[in-house]
Coordinates of C-alpha atoms in Angstrom, one line a residue:
Chain L
X66 CA 64.7 81.9 89.1
X67 CA 66.8 84.2 86.7
X68 CA 70.5 84.0 86.5
X69 CA 70.9 87.3 88.3
X70 CA 69.1 86.3 91.4
X71 CA 70.9 83.1 91.6
X72 CA 74.2 85.0 91.3
X73 CA 73.1 87.4 94.1
X74 CA 72.0 84.3 96.1
X75 CA 75.4 82.8 95.6
X76 CA 77.1 85.9 96.7
X77 CA 75.1 86.1 99.8
X78 CA 75.5 82.5 100.5
X79 CA 79.1 82.6 100.0
X80 CA 79.6 85.7 102.3
X81 CA 77.6 83.9 105.0
X82 CA 79.9 80.8 105.0
X83 CA 83.1 83.2 105.0
X84 CA 81.5 84.9 108.1
X85 CA 81.2 81.4 109.5
X86 CA 84.9 80.8 109.4
X87 CA 85.0 78.7 106.2
X88 CA 88.2 79.4 104.2
X89 CA 87.7 82.2 101.6
X90 CA 88.9 80.0 98.7
X91 CA 86.7 76.9 99.7
X92 CA 83.7 79.1 100.3
X93 CA 84.0 80.3 96.6
X94 CA 84.5 76.7 95.6
X95 CA 81.4 75.3 97.4
X96 CA 79.0 78.0 96.4
X97 CA 80.5 78.0 93.0
X98 CA 79.9 74.3 92.6
X99 CA 76.5 74.6 93.7
X100 CA 75.5 77.4 91.5
X101 CA 77.3 75.9 88.4
X102 CA 75.2 72.4 89.0
X103 CA 72.0 74.5 89.3
X104 CA 72.5 76.5 86.1
X105 CA 74.0 73.7 84.2
X106 CA 74.2 69.9 85.4
X107 CA 76.4 67.9 87.6
X108 CA 78.1 66.1 84.7
X109 CA 79.1 69.6 83.2
X110 CA 80.6 70.4 86.6
X111 CA 82.5 67.2 86.8
X112 CA 83.9 67.6 83.3
X113 CA 84.9 71.3 84.2
X114 CA 86.7 69.9 87.3
X115 CA 88.6 67.2 85.4
X116 CA 91.3 69.4 84.1
X117 CA 90.6 73.0 85.5
X118 CA 92.9 72.6 88.6
X119 CA 95.7 71.4 86.6
X120 CA 95.4 73.9 83.8
X121 CA 95.1 76.6 86.2
X122 CA 98.3 75.7 88.2
X123 CA 100.1 75.2 84.9
X124 CA 99.3 78.7 83.5
X125 CA 102.6 80.2 82.6
X126 CA 101.7 83.8 83.7
X127 CA 100.9 82.6 87.1
X128 CA 104.1 80.8 87.6
X129 CA 105.5 84.3 88.5
X130 CA 103.7 84.1 91.7
X131 CA 105.5 81.2 93.6
X132 CA 108.8 82.8 92.2
X133 CA 108.3 86.2 93.4
X134 CA 107.1 84.9 96.8
X135 CA 110.3 82.7 97.0
X136 CA 112.5 85.5 95.9
X137 CA 111.2 87.4 98.8
X138 CA 111.6 84.8 101.3
X139 CA 115.2 84.2 100.3
X140 CA 115.7 88.0 100.6
X141 CA 114.5 87.9 104.2
X142 CA 116.3 84.7 105.0
X143 CA 119.8 85.9 103.8
X144 CA 119.4 89.1 106.0
X145 CA 119.0 91.6 103.2
X146 CA 115.8 93.2 105.0
X147 CA 118.0 93.8 108.0
X148 CA 120.9 95.1 106.0
X149 CA 118.6 97.5 104.2
X150 CA 117.2 98.8 107.5
X151 CA 120.3 99.2 109.2
X152 CA 121.9 101.2 106.1
X153 CA 119.0 103.5 105.9
X154 CA 119.0 104.0 109.6
X155 CA 122.7 104.9 109.5
X156 CA 122.1 107.6 106.8
X157 CA 119.0 109.3 108.0
X158 CA 118.3 107.8 111.5
X159 CA 119.8 110.6 113.3
X160 CA 117.1 113.3 112.6
X161 CA 114.0 113.4 114.5
X162 CA 111.6 110.7 113.0
X163 CA 114.8 109.5 111.0
X164 CA 114.3 105.7 112.0
X165 CA 110.7 105.7 110.9
X166 CA 111.7 107.3 107.6
X167 CA 114.5 104.7 107.4
X168 CA 111.6 101.9 107.8
X169 CA 110.0 103.6 104.7
X170 CA 113.0 103.6 102.9
X171 CA 114.1 100.1 103.5
X172 CA 110.5 99.0 102.7
X173 CA 110.6 100.8 99.4
X174 CA 113.9 99.2 98.4
X175 CA 112.7 95.8 99.9
X176 CA 109.5 96.4 97.7
X177 CA 111.4 96.1 94.6
X178 CA 112.5 92.5 95.5
X179 CA 109.3 91.4 97.3
X180 CA 105.8 91.2 95.9
X181 CA 103.8 90.6 99.0
X182 CA 102.9 93.2 101.8
X183 CA 102.5 90.6 104.7
X184 CA 106.0 89.3 103.9
X185 CA 107.3 92.9 104.0
X186 CA 105.5 93.7 107.2
X187 CA 106.6 90.8 108.9
X188 CA 110.1 91.2 107.8
X189 CA 110.6 94.7 109.0
X190 CA 108.4 93.9 112.1
X191 CA 111.3 91.7 113.0
X192 CA 114.0 93.7 111.6
X193 CA 113.2 97.3 112.5
X194 CA 110.6 97.3 115.3
X195 CA 113.2 96.3 118.2
X196 CA 115.3 99.3 117.0
X197 CA 112.7 101.8 117.1
X198 CA 111.4 100.6 120.3
X199 CA 115.0 100.7 121.7
X200 CA 115.4 104.3 120.7
X201 CA 112.3 105.4 122.6
X202 CA 110.0 105.7 119.6
X203 CA 106.2 105.7 120.7
X204 CA 105.1 102.1 120.2
X205 CA 101.8 102.8 118.2
X206 CA 103.8 105.2 115.9
X207 CA 106.5 102.6 115.3
X208 CA 104.1 99.7 114.7
X209 CA 101.9 102.0 112.5
X210 CA 104.8 103.0 110.4
X211 CA 105.9 99.5 109.9
X212 CA 102.4 98.3 108.9
X213 CA 102.0 101.1 106.4
X214 CA 105.6 100.5 105.2
X215 CA 104.8 96.9 104.6
X216 CA 102.1 98.1 101.8
X217 CA 105.1 99.2 99.7
X218 CA 105.7 95.4 99.1
X219 CA 102.7 95.4 96.8
X220 CA 102.8 99.2 95.7
X221 CA 106.4 99.2 94.5
X222 CA 106.5 96.5 91.6
X223 CA 106.8 93.6 91.4
X224 CA 103.5 93.1 93.1
X225 CA 101.6 89.8 93.4
X226 CA 98.3 91.3 93.5
X227 CA 99.0 93.3 90.2
X228 CA 99.9 90.0 88.7
X229 CA 96.5 88.7 89.6
X230 CA 94.8 91.7 88.5
X231 CA 96.6 91.6 85.1
X232 CA 95.7 87.8 84.5
X233 CA 92.1 88.4 85.5
X234 CA 91.5 91.4 83.1
X235 CA 93.8 89.9 80.4
X236 CA 96.4 92.9 80.6
X237 CA 100.1 92.9 80.2
X238 CA 101.8 92.2 83.4
X239 CA 104.9 94.3 82.6
X240 CA 102.9 97.4 81.7
X241 CA 101.1 97.3 84.9
X242 CA 104.3 97.2 86.9
X243 CA 105.5 100.1 84.8
X244 CA 102.2 102.0 85.7
X245 CA 102.8 101.2 89.3
X246 CA 106.3 102.7 89.6
X247 CA 105.5 106.6 89.9
X248 CA 102.4 106.1 92.2
X249 CA 104.6 103.8 94.3
X250 CA 107.4 106.2 94.7
X251 CA 104.7 108.8 95.3
X252 CA 103.6 106.6 98.3
X253 CA 107.2 106.7 99.6
X254 CA 107.3 110.5 99.4
X255 CA 103.8 111.0 101.1
X256 CA 104.7 108.6 103.9
X257 CA 108.0 110.7 104.3
X258 CA 105.9 113.8 104.6
X259 CA 103.5 112.2 106.9
X260 CA 106.2 111.3 109.3
X261 CA 107.8 114.7 109.0
X262 CA 104.4 116.4 109.9
X263 CA 103.7 114.0 112.8
X264 CA 107.0 114.6 114.7
X265 CA 106.9 118.2 114.0
X266 CA 103.4 118.3 116.0
X267 CA 104.7 115.6 118.2
X268 CA 108.1 115.5 118.8
X269 CA 107.9 113.4 121.9
X270 CA 106.8 110.4 119.6
X271 CA 110.2 110.1 117.8
X272 CA 113.4 111.1 119.5
X273 CA 116.5 111.5 117.2
X274 CA 118.5 108.3 116.6
X275 CA 122.0 107.4 117.0
X276 CA 124.6 109.7 115.4
X277 CA 126.1 108.6 112.2
X278 CA 129.8 107.0 112.6
X279 CA 132.6 107.6 110.4
X280 CA 132.9 104.8 107.7
X281 CA 129.4 103.7 108.2
X282 CA 128.5 104.4 104.7
X283 CA 131.1 102.0 103.2
X284 CA 130.4 99.4 105.5
X285 CA 126.7 99.5 104.9
X286 CA 127.1 99.8 101.3
X287 CA 129.0 96.4 101.4
X288 CA 125.8 94.6 102.7
X289 CA 123.1 96.2 100.8
X290 CA 124.7 95.8 97.1
X291 CA 123.3 92.4 96.6
X292 CA 119.4 93.9 97.4
X293 CA 120.1 96.9 95.3
X294 CA 121.6 94.9 92.2
X295 CA 118.9 92.4 92.3
X296 CA 116.2 95.0 92.5
X297 CA 117.7 96.8 89.5
X298 CA 118.1 93.7 87.6
X299 CA 114.6 92.4 88.2
X300 CA 112.6 95.7 87.9
X301 CA 114.8 97.1 85.3
X302 CA 114.8 94.1 83.2
X303 CA 111.1 93.8 83.2
X304 CA 110.7 97.5 82.4
X305 CA 113.2 97.4 79.6
X306 CA 111.6 94.4 78.1
X307 CA 114.7 92.2 78.4
X308 CA 112.8 89.5 80.1
X309 CA 109.2 88.6 80.9
X310 CA 108.0 89.0 84.6
X311 CA 108.3 85.3 85.1
X312 CA 111.9 85.4 83.6
X313 CA 112.7 88.4 86.0
X314 CA 111.5 86.5 88.8
X315 CA 113.6 83.4 88.0
X316 CA 116.7 85.5 87.7
X317 CA 116.0 87.3 90.9
X318 CA 115.4 83.9 92.8
X319 CA 118.6 82.5 91.3
X320 CA 120.7 85.7 92.0
X321 CA 119.6 85.7 95.6
X322 CA 120.2 82.0 95.9
X323 CA 123.8 82.4 94.5
X324 CA 124.6 85.4 96.7
X325 CA 123.3 83.8 99.7
X326 CA 125.4 80.6 99.1
X327 CA 128.5 82.6 97.9
X328 CA 128.2 84.8 101.1
X329 CA 127.4 81.9 103.4
X330 CA 124.4 83.7 104.6
X331 CA 121.9 81.1 103.3
X332 CA 122.5 77.6 104.8
X333 CA 120.2 74.5 104.5
X334 CA 117.9 75.6 107.5
X335 CA 117.4 79.2 106.0
X336 CA 116.8 77.7 102.5
X337 CA 114.3 75.1 104.1
X338 CA 112.4 77.9 106.0
X339 CA 112.4 80.1 102.9
X340 CA 110.6 77.2 101.0
X341 CA 108.1 76.4 103.7
X342 CA 107.2 80.0 104.0
X343 CA 106.8 80.2 100.2
X344 CA 104.7 77.1 100.3
X345 CA 102.2 78.1 102.9
X346 CA 101.8 81.6 101.2
X347 CA 101.6 80.2 97.6
X348 CA 99.2 77.5 98.3
X349 CA 96.8 80.1 100.2
X350 CA 96.7 82.1 97.1
X351 CA 96.2 79.2 94.6
X352 CA 93.3 77.8 96.8
X353 CA 91.7 81.3 96.6
X354 CA 92.3 81.2 92.7
X355 CA 91.0 77.7 92.5
X356 CA 87.8 78.7 94.3
X357 CA 87.5 82.0 92.4
X358 CA 87.9 80.1 89.0
X359 CA 84.8 77.9 89.6
X360 CA 82.9 80.8 91.2
X361 CA 83.4 83.0 88.2
X362 CA 82.6 80.2 85.9
X363 CA 79.2 80.1 87.8
X364 CA 78.8 84.0 87.6
X365 CA 79.4 83.9 83.9
X366 CA 76.7 81.1 83.3
X367 CA 74.3 83.5 85.4
X368 CA 75.2 86.5 83.1
X369 CA 74.8 88.7 86.0
X370 CA 78.0 90.8 85.4
X371 CA 76.9 91.6 82.0
X372 CA 73.5 92.6 83.2
X373 CA 74.8 94.6 85.8
X374 CA 77.2 96.6 83.6
X375 CA 74.3 97.1 81.2
X376 CA 72.0 98.4 84.0
X377 CA 74.8 100.7 85.4
X378 CA 75.6 102.2 82.2
X379 CA 72.0 102.7 81.3
X380 CA 71.6 105.1 84.3
X381 CA 73.7 107.8 82.5
X382 CA 75.5 108.8 85.5
X383 CA 78.7 110.7 85.0
X384 CA 81.8 108.3 84.4
X385 CA 83.8 109.8 87.2
X386 CA 81.0 109.6 89.6
X387 CA 80.6 105.9 89.1
X388 CA 84.3 105.4 89.4
X389 CA 84.4 107.3 92.4
X390 CA 81.5 105.5 94.0
X391 CA 83.1 102.1 93.0
X392 CA 86.6 103.2 94.7
X393 CA 84.7 104.3 97.8
X394 CA 82.9 100.9 98.0
X395 CA 86.3 99.2 97.5
X396 CA 87.6 101.0 100.5
X397 CA 84.7 100.0 102.6
X398 CA 85.1 96.4 101.5
X399 CA 88.7 96.4 101.8
X400 CA 88.4 97.6 105.6
X401 CA 86.2 94.4 106.3
X402 CA 87.6 91.8 103.5
X403 CA 90.7 90.1 102.5
X404 CA 92.0 92.1 99.7
X405 CA 93.0 89.2 97.2
X406 CA 89.5 87.8 97.6
X407 CA 87.9 91.0 97.2
X408 CA 89.6 91.6 93.8
X409 CA 88.8 88.4 92.5
X410 CA 85.2 88.3 93.6
X411 CA 84.4 91.9 92.4
X412 CA 86.4 92.2 89.2
X413 CA 84.0 89.9 87.2
X414 CA 81.2 92.3 88.1
X415 CA 83.0 95.7 88.2
X416 CA 85.4 95.5 85.3
X417 CA 82.7 95.1 82.7
X418 CA 81.2 98.3 84.2
X419 CA 84.4 100.3 84.2
X420 CA 85.2 99.2 80.8
X421 CA 81.9 100.4 79.4
X422 CA 82.5 103.9 80.8
X423 CA 83.8 106.5 78.7
X424 CA 86.9 108.3 80.1
X425 CA 88.1 109.4 76.6
X426 CA 91.0 106.9 76.8
X427 CA 92.1 103.6 75.1
X428 CA 90.6 100.3 76.8
X429 CA 94.1 99.3 77.7
X430 CA 94.9 102.4 79.2
X431 CA 91.8 102.4 81.0
X432 CA 92.3 98.8 82.2
X433 CA 95.9 99.7 83.6
X434 CA 94.7 103.1 85.3
X435 CA 91.9 101.3 87.1
X436 CA 94.3 98.6 88.3
X437 CA 96.6 101.2 89.8
X438 CA 93.7 102.9 91.5
X439 CA 92.6 99.6 92.7
X440 CA 96.2 98.8 93.9
X441 CA 96.0 102.0 96.0
X442 CA 92.9 101.1 97.5
X443 CA 94.0 97.6 98.3
X444 CA 96.9 99.2 100.1
X445 CA 94.5 101.2 102.3
X446 CA 92.5 98.1 103.0
X447 CA 95.7 96.4 104.2
X448 CA 96.1 98.9 106.9
X449 CA 92.5 100.3 107.7
X450 CA 90.9 99.6 110.8
X451 CA 88.9 97.3 111.6
X452 CA 90.6 94.6 109.4
X453 CA 93.8 95.5 108.2
X454 CA 95.9 92.4 107.5
X455 CA 99.3 94.4 107.9
X456 CA 98.3 95.6 111.3
X457 CA 97.4 92.0 112.5
X458 CA 100.8 90.9 111.1
X459 CA 102.5 93.5 113.0
X460 CA 100.3 92.8 116.2
X461 CA 101.3 89.1 116.0
X462 CA 105.0 90.3 116.3
X463 CA 104.5 93.1 118.7
X464 CA 102.3 91.3 121.2
X465 CA 102.9 94.1 123.8
X466 CA 101.5 97.0 121.8
X467 CA 97.7 97.1 121.9
X468 CA 96.1 96.8 118.4
X469 CA 94.0 100.0 118.8
X470 CA 97.4 102.1 119.2
X471 CA 98.7 100.6 116.0
X472 CA 95.6 101.6 114.1
X473 CA 95.8 105.3 115.7
X474 CA 99.5 105.1 114.3
X475 CA 98.3 104.1 110.9
X476 CA 95.4 106.8 110.4
X477 CA 97.5 109.9 109.4
X478 CA 99.2 107.6 106.6
X479 CA 95.7 106.6 105.5
X480 CA 94.9 110.2 104.8
X481 CA 98.0 110.5 102.7
X482 CA 97.0 107.5 100.7
X483 CA 93.7 109.1 100.0
X484 CA 95.4 112.1 98.7
X485 CA 97.4 110.0 96.5
X486 CA 94.3 108.0 95.4
X487 CA 92.5 111.4 94.3
X488 CA 95.7 112.7 92.7
X489 CA 96.0 109.4 90.5
X490 CA 92.1 109.7 89.9
X491 CA 92.6 113.3 88.5
X492 CA 95.9 112.6 86.7
X493 CA 95.9 109.3 85.1
X494 CA 99.3 110.4 83.6
X495 CA 100.7 109.7 86.9
X496 CA 100.2 106.0 86.2
X497 CA 100.0 105.9 82.4
X498 CA 102.9 108.3 81.6
X499 CA 105.7 105.8 82.2
X500 CA 103.9 103.0 80.3
X501 CA 103.7 105.2 77.1
X502 CA 107.2 106.3 77.5
X503 CA 108.7 102.9 77.8
X504 CA 106.6 101.1 75.2
Chain Y
X156 CA 88.3 89.7 107.7
X157 CA 91.2 88.2 109.8
X158 CA 93.7 85.7 108.5
X159 CA 95.9 83.3 110.2
X160 CA 99.4 84.6 110.1
X161 CA 101.6 82.4 108.1
X162 CA 104.5 82.7 110.8
X163 CA 102.3 81.6 113.8
X164 CA 101.0 78.0 114.0
X165 CA 98.0 77.9 116.3
X166 CA 98.6 74.2 116.9
X167 CA 100.0 73.2 120.3
X168 CA 103.6 72.1 120.2
X169 CA 103.9 68.2 120.0
X170 CA 105.7 65.7 118.0
X171 CA 104.7 65.9 114.4
X172 CA 102.8 62.9 113.1
X173 CA 103.6 61.1 109.9
X174 CA 101.1 62.9 107.8
X175 CA 102.6 66.3 109.1
X176 CA 106.0 65.0 108.2
X177 CA 105.1 63.7 104.8
X178 CA 103.2 67.2 104.1
X179 CA 106.4 69.1 105.1
X180 CA 108.8 66.6 102.9
X181 CA 106.2 67.3 99.9
X182 CA 106.4 70.9 100.4
X183 CA 110.1 71.1 100.4
X184 CA 110.1 68.8 97.3
X185 CA 107.8 71.4 95.7
X186 CA 110.1 74.3 96.7
X187 CA 113.1 72.4 95.1
X188 CA 110.9 72.0 92.0
X189 CA 110.3 75.6 92.0
X190 CA 114.0 76.6 92.4
X191 CA 114.7 74.0 89.4
X192 CA 112.1 76.0 87.4
X193 CA 113.8 79.2 88.3
X194 CA 117.2 77.5 87.3
X195 CA 115.8 76.3 83.7
X196 CA 114.4 79.8 83.0
X197 CA 117.6 81.5 84.0
X198 CA 119.8 79.2 81.8
X199 CA 117.2 79.9 79.0
X200 CA 117.4 83.6 79.3
X201 CA 121.2 83.5 79.3
X202 CA 121.3 81.2 76.3
X203 CA 118.9 83.6 74.7
X204 CA 121.4 86.4 75.4
X205 CA 124.6 84.8 74.4
X206 CA 123.5 82.5 71.8
X207 CA 120.2 83.8 70.8
X208 CA 119.1 80.2 71.5
X209 CA 116.9 79.8 74.4
X210 CA 116.1 76.3 75.6
X211 CA 113.4 75.1 73.4
X212 CA 110.0 74.9 75.3
X213 CA 111.3 76.4 78.3
X214 CA 107.9 78.0 79.2
X215 CA 106.5 74.3 78.9
X216 CA 108.9 73.3 81.7
X217 CA 107.9 76.4 83.7
X218 CA 104.2 75.5 83.4
X219 CA 104.6 71.8 84.5
X220 CA 107.1 72.6 87.1
X221 CA 104.9 75.4 88.6
X222 CA 101.8 73.1 88.6
X223 CA 103.7 70.3 90.4
X224 CA 105.2 72.9 93.0
X225 CA 101.8 74.4 93.7
X226 CA 100.0 71.1 94.2
X227 CA 103.0 69.8 96.5
X228 CA 102.5 73.1 98.5
X229 CA 98.7 72.5 99.1
X230 CA 98.9 69.9 101.9
X231 CA 101.6 71.8 104.0
X232 CA 99.4 75.1 104.0
X233 CA 96.6 73.0 105.6
X234 CA 99.0 71.6 108.3
X235 CA 100.0 75.0 109.3
X236 CA 96.4 76.3 108.7
X237 CA 97.8 79.0 106.4
X238 CA 94.5 79.3 104.7
X239 CA 92.5 82.7 105.1
X240 CA 89.8 82.3 107.5
X241 CA 87.5 85.3 108.6
X242 CA 87.5 85.7 112.3
X243 CA 85.5 88.9 112.7
X244 CA 82.1 87.6 113.6
X245 CA 83.3 84.5 115.7
X246 CA 86.1 86.0 117.6
X247 CA 84.1 86.3 120.7
X248 CA 83.2 82.7 120.7
X249 CA 84.6 80.3 123.1
X250 CA 87.9 78.4 121.8
X251 CA 86.4 75.0 121.9
X252 CA 83.4 76.1 119.9
X253 CA 85.5 77.8 117.3
X254 CA 87.6 74.4 117.1
X255 CA 84.3 72.6 116.5
X256 CA 83.3 75.0 113.6
X257 CA 86.9 74.6 112.0
X258 CA 86.7 71.0 112.4
X259 CA 83.5 70.7 110.4
X260 CA 84.9 73.2 107.8
X261 CA 88.0 71.0 107.6
X262 CA 85.6 68.1 106.8
X263 CA 83.9 70.1 103.9
X264 CA 87.5 71.2 102.6
X265 CA 88.3 67.3 102.6
X266 CA 85.1 66.6 100.7
X267 CA 85.9 69.2 98.2
X268 CA 89.4 68.1 97.6
X269 CA 88.3 64.5 97.5
X270 CA 86.0 65.6 94.6
X271 CA 88.9 67.6 92.9
X272 CA 91.3 64.6 93.3
X273 CA 88.5 62.3 91.8
X274 CA 88.0 64.4 88.9
X275 CA 91.5 64.9 88.1
X276 CA 92.1 61.3 88.3
X277 CA 89.4 60.8 85.5
X278 CA 91.3 63.6 83.7
X279 CA 94.5 61.6 84.0
X280 CA 92.5 58.8 82.5
X281 CA 91.1 60.7 79.5
X282 CA 94.6 62.0 78.7
X283 CA 96.3 58.8 78.8
X284 CA 93.7 57.3 76.5
X285 CA 94.0 60.5 73.9
X286 CA 97.8 60.6 74.3
X287 CA 97.8 64.4 74.9
X288 CA 101.2 65.9 74.7
X289 CA 102.5 69.4 75.2
X290 CA 102.9 71.6 72.0
X291 CA 106.7 72.1 71.6
X292 CA 108.5 69.4 73.8
X293 CA 105.6 66.9 73.0
X294 CA 106.1 65.6 76.6
X295 CA 102.9 63.7 77.9
X296 CA 100.7 65.9 80.0
X297 CA 99.1 63.0 82.2
X298 CA 101.6 62.7 84.7
X299 CA 101.2 66.3 85.8
X300 CA 97.5 65.8 86.2
X301 CA 98.0 62.6 87.9
X302 CA 100.4 64.1 90.5
X303 CA 97.5 66.8 91.2
X304 CA 95.1 63.9 91.7
X305 CA 97.5 62.2 94.1
X306 CA 98.4 65.3 96.1
X307 CA 94.7 66.6 96.2
X308 CA 93.8 63.0 97.5
X309 CA 96.5 63.4 100.1
X310 CA 95.2 66.9 101.1
X311 CA 91.9 65.4 101.6
X312 CA 93.5 62.9 104.0
X313 CA 95.2 65.9 105.7
X314 CA 92.2 67.9 106.0
X315 CA 90.4 64.7 107.7
X316 CA 93.5 64.4 110.2
X317 CA 93.2 68.2 111.1
X318 CA 89.4 67.9 111.5
X319 CA 89.7 64.8 113.7
X320 CA 92.3 66.6 115.9
X321 CA 90.0 69.4 116.1
X322 CA 86.7 67.5 116.9
X323 CA 88.0 64.7 119.1
X324 CA 89.0 67.2 122.1
X325 CA 86.5 66.7 124.7
X326 CA 85.6 69.2 127.1

């Protein structure tokens, strides 16, 4: 059998295993090992595994992942997410739909500290949802808004998924963070617009919130300054080239630790919870990375990605057509698949194809632009039915709200996301402008 | 694809076993190592600013520390079933049947991690024999790899124990 067929067989087998409830990472690991042995030899596999896991875990650029996750966990445990939401609610909560906009505002700020959408959704599910429901917000609108707001955790840099993309395609993480900035803020604006349009059509969904009280602003400023300071320090430091993303994550983590200890908002129990949450999320990501490492080694042996790229480019279709088809496929895949696994599985095949297309831009720019397009698509996949991880997270917190109602609440925002995707597709400058300006 | 949500443990509430406690302690140890990595990096950044003299080889310490932390996190993730599992096609099956499937997959996970542990053990041996050291600080590489081998072996044991608790339940 030729390598391409073996690779396709491997893909199929792996998907069947995943559908039968095997862990995503282990499914990649098992099929990758079998394919590797078939195309090479058992002794070659054993040699590969001798140091692979250690070398992977000891990759300097990957050390940013546990640190960013720890930073987000500390921010939640020290009550910063609560403070952000309360401050945002106090300043814009009194208008119709204002509390939903406050969720988006707080998620945006929190997204600059936290690199994970699941963590952001879970955090605001606990911090904001009870408030929204107390003020008689429609439950599906409230959970939908929080599920969408959670995606800002990855849309606003730092972003774990962008780190993984950057490492996979050998791009500069800091540049990808810069490129994500404007599209991320656009997401915030678009979500604001969506909320505005929704409550104009259906005022019953979102009654006005509590009136602002005198002195509120100063009181809240006192509670949110650590979050703002850390966000500016980390994101600004990385953008300004003052430190590498790993250093930024370390600075943010230590800053939150020190602030938490000094303000007595972080005790031993909270620190222990932060660490255990970090442990489980980090390990989940690294098990998938370990599996994808061996699966990709198998794919490389099969030479299938190269042949697929050659085949697609030989068809002579217009580059934008291929790219649009690819993004549409990603939206479909993202609706039924875990986003991290989707990226790690498809990039070895898709990235060579994209690199071979001619958009009249530098290879680095193309890689960065494609990464941002992918990030938007991943954000859609995190909330889109039937399988949106963020929706599952919020459903686990709000057990009384039927999941179908949350999905209905999410739909208008997905429309806004697709508009944003098309905008960034038509105007690459939205992503690349800041990169060129800062470097 | 569905995933287990990290905050919700599907395991029934009961007294934690020795293995669970060990995995938890190991994870907290990993978290402390991660915090130490952050501390070293911050000190290095500050020294670079003030004295333009960063800690030499700080990135090597970050590498070793991250590897140790991540290895230490792995068993805990299995205890709380934090790994991503697809529930789309099997959600309608009876719970007991799903537990059987998960139990069998835990055995597969245990076998895979035993393989990794064995390979890492051989890697440790090779590095001991060749006296491999890091580039700047010239610290030996083998202890990190050995730690990986030990934690992966422990992870295999954890997966065996979760498989056992899923499979032994009789109707």
